[in-house]
Short mmCIF file of C-alpha atoms in Angstrom, two decimals:
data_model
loop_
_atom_site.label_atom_id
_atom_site.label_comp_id
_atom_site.label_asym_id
_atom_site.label_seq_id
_atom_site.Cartn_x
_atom_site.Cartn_y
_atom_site.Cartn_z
CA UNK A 473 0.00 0.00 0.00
CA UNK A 474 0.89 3.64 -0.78
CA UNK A 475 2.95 5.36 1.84
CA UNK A 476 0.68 8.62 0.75
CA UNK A 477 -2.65 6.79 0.87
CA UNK A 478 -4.41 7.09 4.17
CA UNK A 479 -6.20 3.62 4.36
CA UNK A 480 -8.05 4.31 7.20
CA UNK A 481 -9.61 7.48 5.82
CA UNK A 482 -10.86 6.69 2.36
CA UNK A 483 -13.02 3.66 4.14
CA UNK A 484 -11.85 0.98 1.33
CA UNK A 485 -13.78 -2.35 1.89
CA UNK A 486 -12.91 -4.32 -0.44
CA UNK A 487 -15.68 -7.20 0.79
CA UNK A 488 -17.91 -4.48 1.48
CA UNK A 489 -20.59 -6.35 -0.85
CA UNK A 490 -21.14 -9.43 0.99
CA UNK A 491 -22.46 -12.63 -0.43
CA UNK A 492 -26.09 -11.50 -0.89
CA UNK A 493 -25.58 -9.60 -3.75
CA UNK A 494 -23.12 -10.69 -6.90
CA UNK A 495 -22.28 -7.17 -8.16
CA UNK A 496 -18.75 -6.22 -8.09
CA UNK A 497 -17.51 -2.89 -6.60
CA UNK A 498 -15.26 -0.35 -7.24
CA UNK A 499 -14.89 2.55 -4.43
CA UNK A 500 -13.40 6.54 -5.02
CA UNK A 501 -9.94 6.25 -3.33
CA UNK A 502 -9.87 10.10 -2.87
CA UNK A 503 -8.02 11.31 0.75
CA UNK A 504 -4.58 11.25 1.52
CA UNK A 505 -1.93 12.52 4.24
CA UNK A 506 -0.34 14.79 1.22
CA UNK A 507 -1.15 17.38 -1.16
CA UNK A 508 0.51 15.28 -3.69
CA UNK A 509 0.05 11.64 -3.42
CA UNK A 510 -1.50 9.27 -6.16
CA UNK A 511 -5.41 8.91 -5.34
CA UNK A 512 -8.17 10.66 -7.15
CA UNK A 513 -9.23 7.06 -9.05
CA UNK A 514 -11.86 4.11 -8.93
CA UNK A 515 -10.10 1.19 -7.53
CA UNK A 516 -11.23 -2.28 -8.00
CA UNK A 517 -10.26 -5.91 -6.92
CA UNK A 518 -13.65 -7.71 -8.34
CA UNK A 519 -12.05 -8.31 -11.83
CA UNK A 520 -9.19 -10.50 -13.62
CA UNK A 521 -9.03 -8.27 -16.63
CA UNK A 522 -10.74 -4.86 -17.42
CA UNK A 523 -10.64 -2.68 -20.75
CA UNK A 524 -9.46 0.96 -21.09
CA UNK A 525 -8.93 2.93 -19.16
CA UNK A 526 -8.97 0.84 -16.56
CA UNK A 527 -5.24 -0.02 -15.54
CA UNK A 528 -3.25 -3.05 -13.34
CA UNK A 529 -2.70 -1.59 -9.84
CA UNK A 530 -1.04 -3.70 -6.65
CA UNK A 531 -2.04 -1.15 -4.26
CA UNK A 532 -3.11 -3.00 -1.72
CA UNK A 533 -0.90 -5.72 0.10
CA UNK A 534 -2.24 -9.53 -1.67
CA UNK A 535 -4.24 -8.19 -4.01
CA UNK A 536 -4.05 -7.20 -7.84
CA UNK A 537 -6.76 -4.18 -8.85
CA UNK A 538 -7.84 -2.04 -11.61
CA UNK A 539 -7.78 1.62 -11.24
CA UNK A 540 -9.08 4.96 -13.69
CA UNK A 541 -9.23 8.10 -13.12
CA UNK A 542 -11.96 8.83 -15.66
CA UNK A 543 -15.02 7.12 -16.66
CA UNK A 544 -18.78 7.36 -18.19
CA UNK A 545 -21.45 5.62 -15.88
CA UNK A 546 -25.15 5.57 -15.74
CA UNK A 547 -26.96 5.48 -12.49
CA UNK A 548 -29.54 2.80 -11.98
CA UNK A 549 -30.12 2.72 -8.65
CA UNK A 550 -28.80 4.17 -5.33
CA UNK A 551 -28.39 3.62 -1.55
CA UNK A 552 -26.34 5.64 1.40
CA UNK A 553 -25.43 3.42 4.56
CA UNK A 554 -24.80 5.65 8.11
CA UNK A 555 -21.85 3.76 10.15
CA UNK A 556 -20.80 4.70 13.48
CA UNK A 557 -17.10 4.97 14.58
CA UNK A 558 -16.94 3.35 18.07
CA UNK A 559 -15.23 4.24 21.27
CA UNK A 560 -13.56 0.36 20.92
CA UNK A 561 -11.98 1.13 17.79
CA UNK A 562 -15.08 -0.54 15.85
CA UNK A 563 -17.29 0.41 12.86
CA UNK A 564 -20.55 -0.54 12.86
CA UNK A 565 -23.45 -0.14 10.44
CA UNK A 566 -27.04 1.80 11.94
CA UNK A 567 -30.40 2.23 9.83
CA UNK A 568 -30.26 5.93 9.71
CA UNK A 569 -28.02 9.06 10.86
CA UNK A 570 -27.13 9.82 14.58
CA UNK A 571 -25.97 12.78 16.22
CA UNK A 572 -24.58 12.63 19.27
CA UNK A 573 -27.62 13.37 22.03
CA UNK A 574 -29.61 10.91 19.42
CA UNK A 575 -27.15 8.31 19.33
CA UNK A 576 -27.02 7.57 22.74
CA UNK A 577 -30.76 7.23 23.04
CA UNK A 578 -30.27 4.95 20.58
CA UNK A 579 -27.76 2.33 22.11
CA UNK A 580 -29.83 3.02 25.64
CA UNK A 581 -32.92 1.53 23.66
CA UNK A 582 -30.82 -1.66 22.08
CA UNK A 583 -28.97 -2.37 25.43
CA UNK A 584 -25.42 -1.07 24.42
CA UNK A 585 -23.08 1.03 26.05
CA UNK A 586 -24.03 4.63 25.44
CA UNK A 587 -20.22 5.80 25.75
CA UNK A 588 -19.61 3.93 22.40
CA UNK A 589 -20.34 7.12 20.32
CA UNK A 590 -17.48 8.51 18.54
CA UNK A 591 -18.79 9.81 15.21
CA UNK A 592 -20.49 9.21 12.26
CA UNK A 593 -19.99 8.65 8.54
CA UNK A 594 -21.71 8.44 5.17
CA UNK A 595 -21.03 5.78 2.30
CA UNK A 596 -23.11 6.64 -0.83
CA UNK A 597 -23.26 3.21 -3.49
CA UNK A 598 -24.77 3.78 -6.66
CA UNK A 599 -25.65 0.91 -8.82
CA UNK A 600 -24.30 2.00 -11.99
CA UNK A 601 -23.30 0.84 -15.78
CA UNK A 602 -20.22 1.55 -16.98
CA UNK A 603 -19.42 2.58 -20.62
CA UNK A 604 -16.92 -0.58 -21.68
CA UNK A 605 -18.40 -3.31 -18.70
CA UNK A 606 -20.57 -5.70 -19.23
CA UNK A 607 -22.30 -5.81 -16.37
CA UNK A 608 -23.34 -3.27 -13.64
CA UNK A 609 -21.24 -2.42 -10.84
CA UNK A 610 -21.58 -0.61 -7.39
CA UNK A 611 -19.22 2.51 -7.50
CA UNK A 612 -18.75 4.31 -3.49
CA UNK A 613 -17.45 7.26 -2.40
CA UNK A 614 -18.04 8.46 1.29
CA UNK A 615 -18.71 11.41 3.37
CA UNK A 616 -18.36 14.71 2.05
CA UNK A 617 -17.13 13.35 -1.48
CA UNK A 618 -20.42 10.93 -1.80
CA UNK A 619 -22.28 13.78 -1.26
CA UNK A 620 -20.70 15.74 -3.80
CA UNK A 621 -21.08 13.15 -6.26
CA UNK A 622 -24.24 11.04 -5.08
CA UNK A 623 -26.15 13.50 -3.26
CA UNK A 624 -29.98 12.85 -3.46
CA UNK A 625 -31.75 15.95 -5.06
CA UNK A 626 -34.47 17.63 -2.92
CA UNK A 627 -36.85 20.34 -3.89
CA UNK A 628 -33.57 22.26 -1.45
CA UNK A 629 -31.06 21.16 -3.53
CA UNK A 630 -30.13 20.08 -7.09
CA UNK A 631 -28.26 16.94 -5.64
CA UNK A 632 -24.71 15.96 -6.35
CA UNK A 633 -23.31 16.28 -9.81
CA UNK A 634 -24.30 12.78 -10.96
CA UNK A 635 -28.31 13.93 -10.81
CA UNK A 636 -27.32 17.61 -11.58
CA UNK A 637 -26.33 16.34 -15.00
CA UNK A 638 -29.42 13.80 -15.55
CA UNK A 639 -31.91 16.11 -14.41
CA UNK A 640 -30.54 18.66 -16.98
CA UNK A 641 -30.28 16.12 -19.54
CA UNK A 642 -33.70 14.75 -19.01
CA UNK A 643 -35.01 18.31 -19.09
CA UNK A 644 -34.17 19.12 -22.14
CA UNK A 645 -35.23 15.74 -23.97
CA UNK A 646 -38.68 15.98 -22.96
CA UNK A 647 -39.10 19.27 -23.73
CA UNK A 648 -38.66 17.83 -27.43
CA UNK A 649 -39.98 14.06 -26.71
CA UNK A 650 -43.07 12.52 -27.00
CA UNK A 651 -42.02 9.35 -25.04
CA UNK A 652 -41.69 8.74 -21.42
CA UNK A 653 -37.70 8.64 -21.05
CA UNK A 654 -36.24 6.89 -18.10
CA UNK A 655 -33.25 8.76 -15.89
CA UNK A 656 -30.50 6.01 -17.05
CA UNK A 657 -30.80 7.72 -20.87
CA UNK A 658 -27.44 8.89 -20.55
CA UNK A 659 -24.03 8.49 -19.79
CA UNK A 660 -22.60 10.77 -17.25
CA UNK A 661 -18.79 11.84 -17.68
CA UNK A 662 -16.86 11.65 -14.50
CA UNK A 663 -13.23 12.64 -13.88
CA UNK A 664 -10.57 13.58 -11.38
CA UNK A 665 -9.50 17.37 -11.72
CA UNK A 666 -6.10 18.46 -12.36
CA UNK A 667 -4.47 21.53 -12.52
CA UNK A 668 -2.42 22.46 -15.67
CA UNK A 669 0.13 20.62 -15.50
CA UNK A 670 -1.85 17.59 -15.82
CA UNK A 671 -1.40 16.73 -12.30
CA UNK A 672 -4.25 15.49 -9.74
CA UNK A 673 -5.48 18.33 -8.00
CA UNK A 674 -6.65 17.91 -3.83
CA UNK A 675 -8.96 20.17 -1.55
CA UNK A 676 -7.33 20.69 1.64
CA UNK A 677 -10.02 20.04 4.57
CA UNK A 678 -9.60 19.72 8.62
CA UNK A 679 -6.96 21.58 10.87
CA UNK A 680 -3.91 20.28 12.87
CA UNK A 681 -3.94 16.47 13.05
CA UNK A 682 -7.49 15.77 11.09
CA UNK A 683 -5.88 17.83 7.82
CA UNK A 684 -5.71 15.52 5.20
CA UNK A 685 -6.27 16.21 1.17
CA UNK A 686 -9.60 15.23 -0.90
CA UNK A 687 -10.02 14.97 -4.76
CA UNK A 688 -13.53 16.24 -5.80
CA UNK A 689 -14.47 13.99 -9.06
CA UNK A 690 -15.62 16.48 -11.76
CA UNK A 691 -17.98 16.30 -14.53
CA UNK A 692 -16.73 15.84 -18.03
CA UNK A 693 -19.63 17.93 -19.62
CA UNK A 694 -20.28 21.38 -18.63
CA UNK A 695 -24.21 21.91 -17.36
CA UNK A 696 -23.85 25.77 -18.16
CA UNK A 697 -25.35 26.15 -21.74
CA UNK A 698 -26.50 22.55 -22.00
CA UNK A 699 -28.34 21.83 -25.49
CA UNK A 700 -30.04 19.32 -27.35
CA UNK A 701 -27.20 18.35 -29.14
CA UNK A 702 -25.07 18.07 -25.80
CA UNK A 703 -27.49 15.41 -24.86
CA UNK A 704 -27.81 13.34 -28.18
CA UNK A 705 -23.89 12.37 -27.73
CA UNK A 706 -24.17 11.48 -24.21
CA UNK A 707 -27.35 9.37 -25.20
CA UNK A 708 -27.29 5.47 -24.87
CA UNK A 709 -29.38 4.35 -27.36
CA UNK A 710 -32.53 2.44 -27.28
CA UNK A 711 -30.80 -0.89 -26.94
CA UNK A 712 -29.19 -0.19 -23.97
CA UNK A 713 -32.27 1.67 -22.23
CA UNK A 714 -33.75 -1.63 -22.53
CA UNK A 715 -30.99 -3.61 -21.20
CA UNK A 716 -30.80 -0.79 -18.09
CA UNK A 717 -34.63 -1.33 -17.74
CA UNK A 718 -33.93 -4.86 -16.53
CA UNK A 719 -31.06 -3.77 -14.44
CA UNK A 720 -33.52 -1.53 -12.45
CA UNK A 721 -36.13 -3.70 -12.36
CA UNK A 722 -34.00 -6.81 -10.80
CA UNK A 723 -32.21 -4.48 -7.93
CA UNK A 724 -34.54 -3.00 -5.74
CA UNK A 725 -34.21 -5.56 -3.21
CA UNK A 726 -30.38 -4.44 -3.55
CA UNK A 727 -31.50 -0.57 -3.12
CA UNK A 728 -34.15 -1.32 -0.40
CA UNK A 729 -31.67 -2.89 1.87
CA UNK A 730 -31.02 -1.85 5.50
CA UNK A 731 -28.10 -2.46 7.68
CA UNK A 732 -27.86 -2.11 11.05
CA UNK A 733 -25.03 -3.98 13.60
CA UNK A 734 -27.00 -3.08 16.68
CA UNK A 735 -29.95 -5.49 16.14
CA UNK A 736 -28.42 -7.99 18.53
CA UNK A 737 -28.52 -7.23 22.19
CA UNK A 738 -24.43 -7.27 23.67
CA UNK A 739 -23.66 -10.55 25.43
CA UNK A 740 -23.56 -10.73 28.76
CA UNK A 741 -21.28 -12.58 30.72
CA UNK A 742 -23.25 -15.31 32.83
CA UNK A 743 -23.07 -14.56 36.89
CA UNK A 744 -21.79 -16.87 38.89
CA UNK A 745 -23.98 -17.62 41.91
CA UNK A 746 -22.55 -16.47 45.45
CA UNK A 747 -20.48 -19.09 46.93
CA UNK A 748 -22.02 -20.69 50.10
CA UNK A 749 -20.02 -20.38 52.86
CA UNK A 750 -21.20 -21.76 56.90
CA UNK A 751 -24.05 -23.45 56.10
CA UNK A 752 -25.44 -25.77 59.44
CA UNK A 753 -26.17 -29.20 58.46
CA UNK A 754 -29.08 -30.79 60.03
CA UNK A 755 -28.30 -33.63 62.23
CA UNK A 756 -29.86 -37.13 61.48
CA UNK A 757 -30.57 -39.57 63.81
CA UNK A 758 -29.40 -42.67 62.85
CA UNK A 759 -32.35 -44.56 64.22
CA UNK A 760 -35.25 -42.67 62.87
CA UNK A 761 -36.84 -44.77 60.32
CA UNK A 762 -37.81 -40.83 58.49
#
């Protein structure tokens, strides 16, 4: 593993999947200890071989991945898991967000520890198609960066800059269409910035010992002046809507999922019984027949 890549920061799971689900995974490697070191890229272990522009990577200690800076994706489906960072140096998945006053109401009413609070984080997974894989893949990013990216629009906010560019796209083809036209229509362009010089460029966040460096993912296609012809290039075709149709349909059990590590009360540790010390015996008579 990269001396410049902060493992414990960017979250990387590499299992995070499971066994329920057969989708492979590829997470936003994106903070680091430096202003300068090599993240900003989709990593990968969940394939052999991958095409452009995916490249060989050894990372990570035993284990071979694919890495890009750059890609086109369509979002099929999405989901954000809430984990809490615990007091005992564990990570643990809950149904929904907790502050801190709520989060110890919480563990009170599932029989934990209420001390176990230390903080909580976001992990954004969007169910996505990728322009040059077969098959659709979960790509992550947490925190502050899934946000950016992932965000889920409200009538507050355009979301992050995934749905910013499908909602634009999508308003501007049915201004002109008379068919219903689903939100995976189009691929969304997705890369890491760089200054101009070509190299990665980072955000600096935090003070003192909690600085550290984020990359922002960009979008390839500017949303300012958007057209119709904008769109018809960054359309997938008809074929492929239909293909994406079954994707959506078959995952909602996938997107509908809930995880939550507190659902089993803490074990206790049995109590012993008091030891019985002095007890008087009674005296038996020897001749009583009772």
């Amino acid at each position: 593993m990269s001396n410049d890549f902060d493992f414990g920061l960017a979250g990387y799971t590499p299992e995070d999947e499971g066994n329920q689900y057969t989708y492979a995974s590829a997470y936003w490697l994106s903070t680091t200890r430096r202003p300068a070191a090599d993240v900003g890229a989709w990593h990968t272990a969940s394939f052999e071989t991958m095409p452009e522009p995916w490249v060989s990577v050894e990372r990570f200690d035993n284990e071979t991945g694919h890495e890009a800076n750059d890609l086109h994706m369509v979002p099929i489906r999405r989901r954000e898991f809430w984990v809490m960072n615990c007091t005992d140096d564990t990570s643990r998945y809950i149904p929904h967000y907790l502050d801190s006053v709520s989060a110890k109401t919480f563990l009170a009413q599932r029989g934990f520890d209420i001390n176990l609070y230390r903080s909580v984080r976001s992990t954004v997974q969007v169910l996505a198609m990728v322009k040059g894989l077969d098959e659709p893949i979960v790509l992550q990013a947490k925190g502050m960066v899934g946000s950016h990216l992932f965000r889920r629009p409200t009538r507050r906010s355009p979301g992050g800059i995934v749905y910013q560019y499908v909602n634009a796209a999508l308003g501007i083809a049915k201004a002109t269409s008379t068919s219903a036209i689903p939100h995976y229509s189009f691929w969304v362009g997705i890369k890491a910035p760089r200054d101009a010089k070509g190299r990665i460029k980072t955000t600096e966040v935090g003070q003192g010992s909690s600085k550290a460096y984020v990359v922002m993912p960009e979008l390839m296609e500017k949303l300012d002046g958007m057209q119709r012809q904008d769109i018809v290039k960054t359309f997938v075709g008809r074929d492929k809507q239909e293909l994406f149709q079954a994707v959506y349909e078959e995952s909602k059990a996938w997107a509908d999922e809930v995880r939550d590590d507190f659902t089993t009360m803490p074990a206790v540790a049995p109590v012993a019984p008091p030891a019985v010390r002095n007890v008087v015996e009674p005296i038996e008579d020897e001749a009583s027949p009772f």
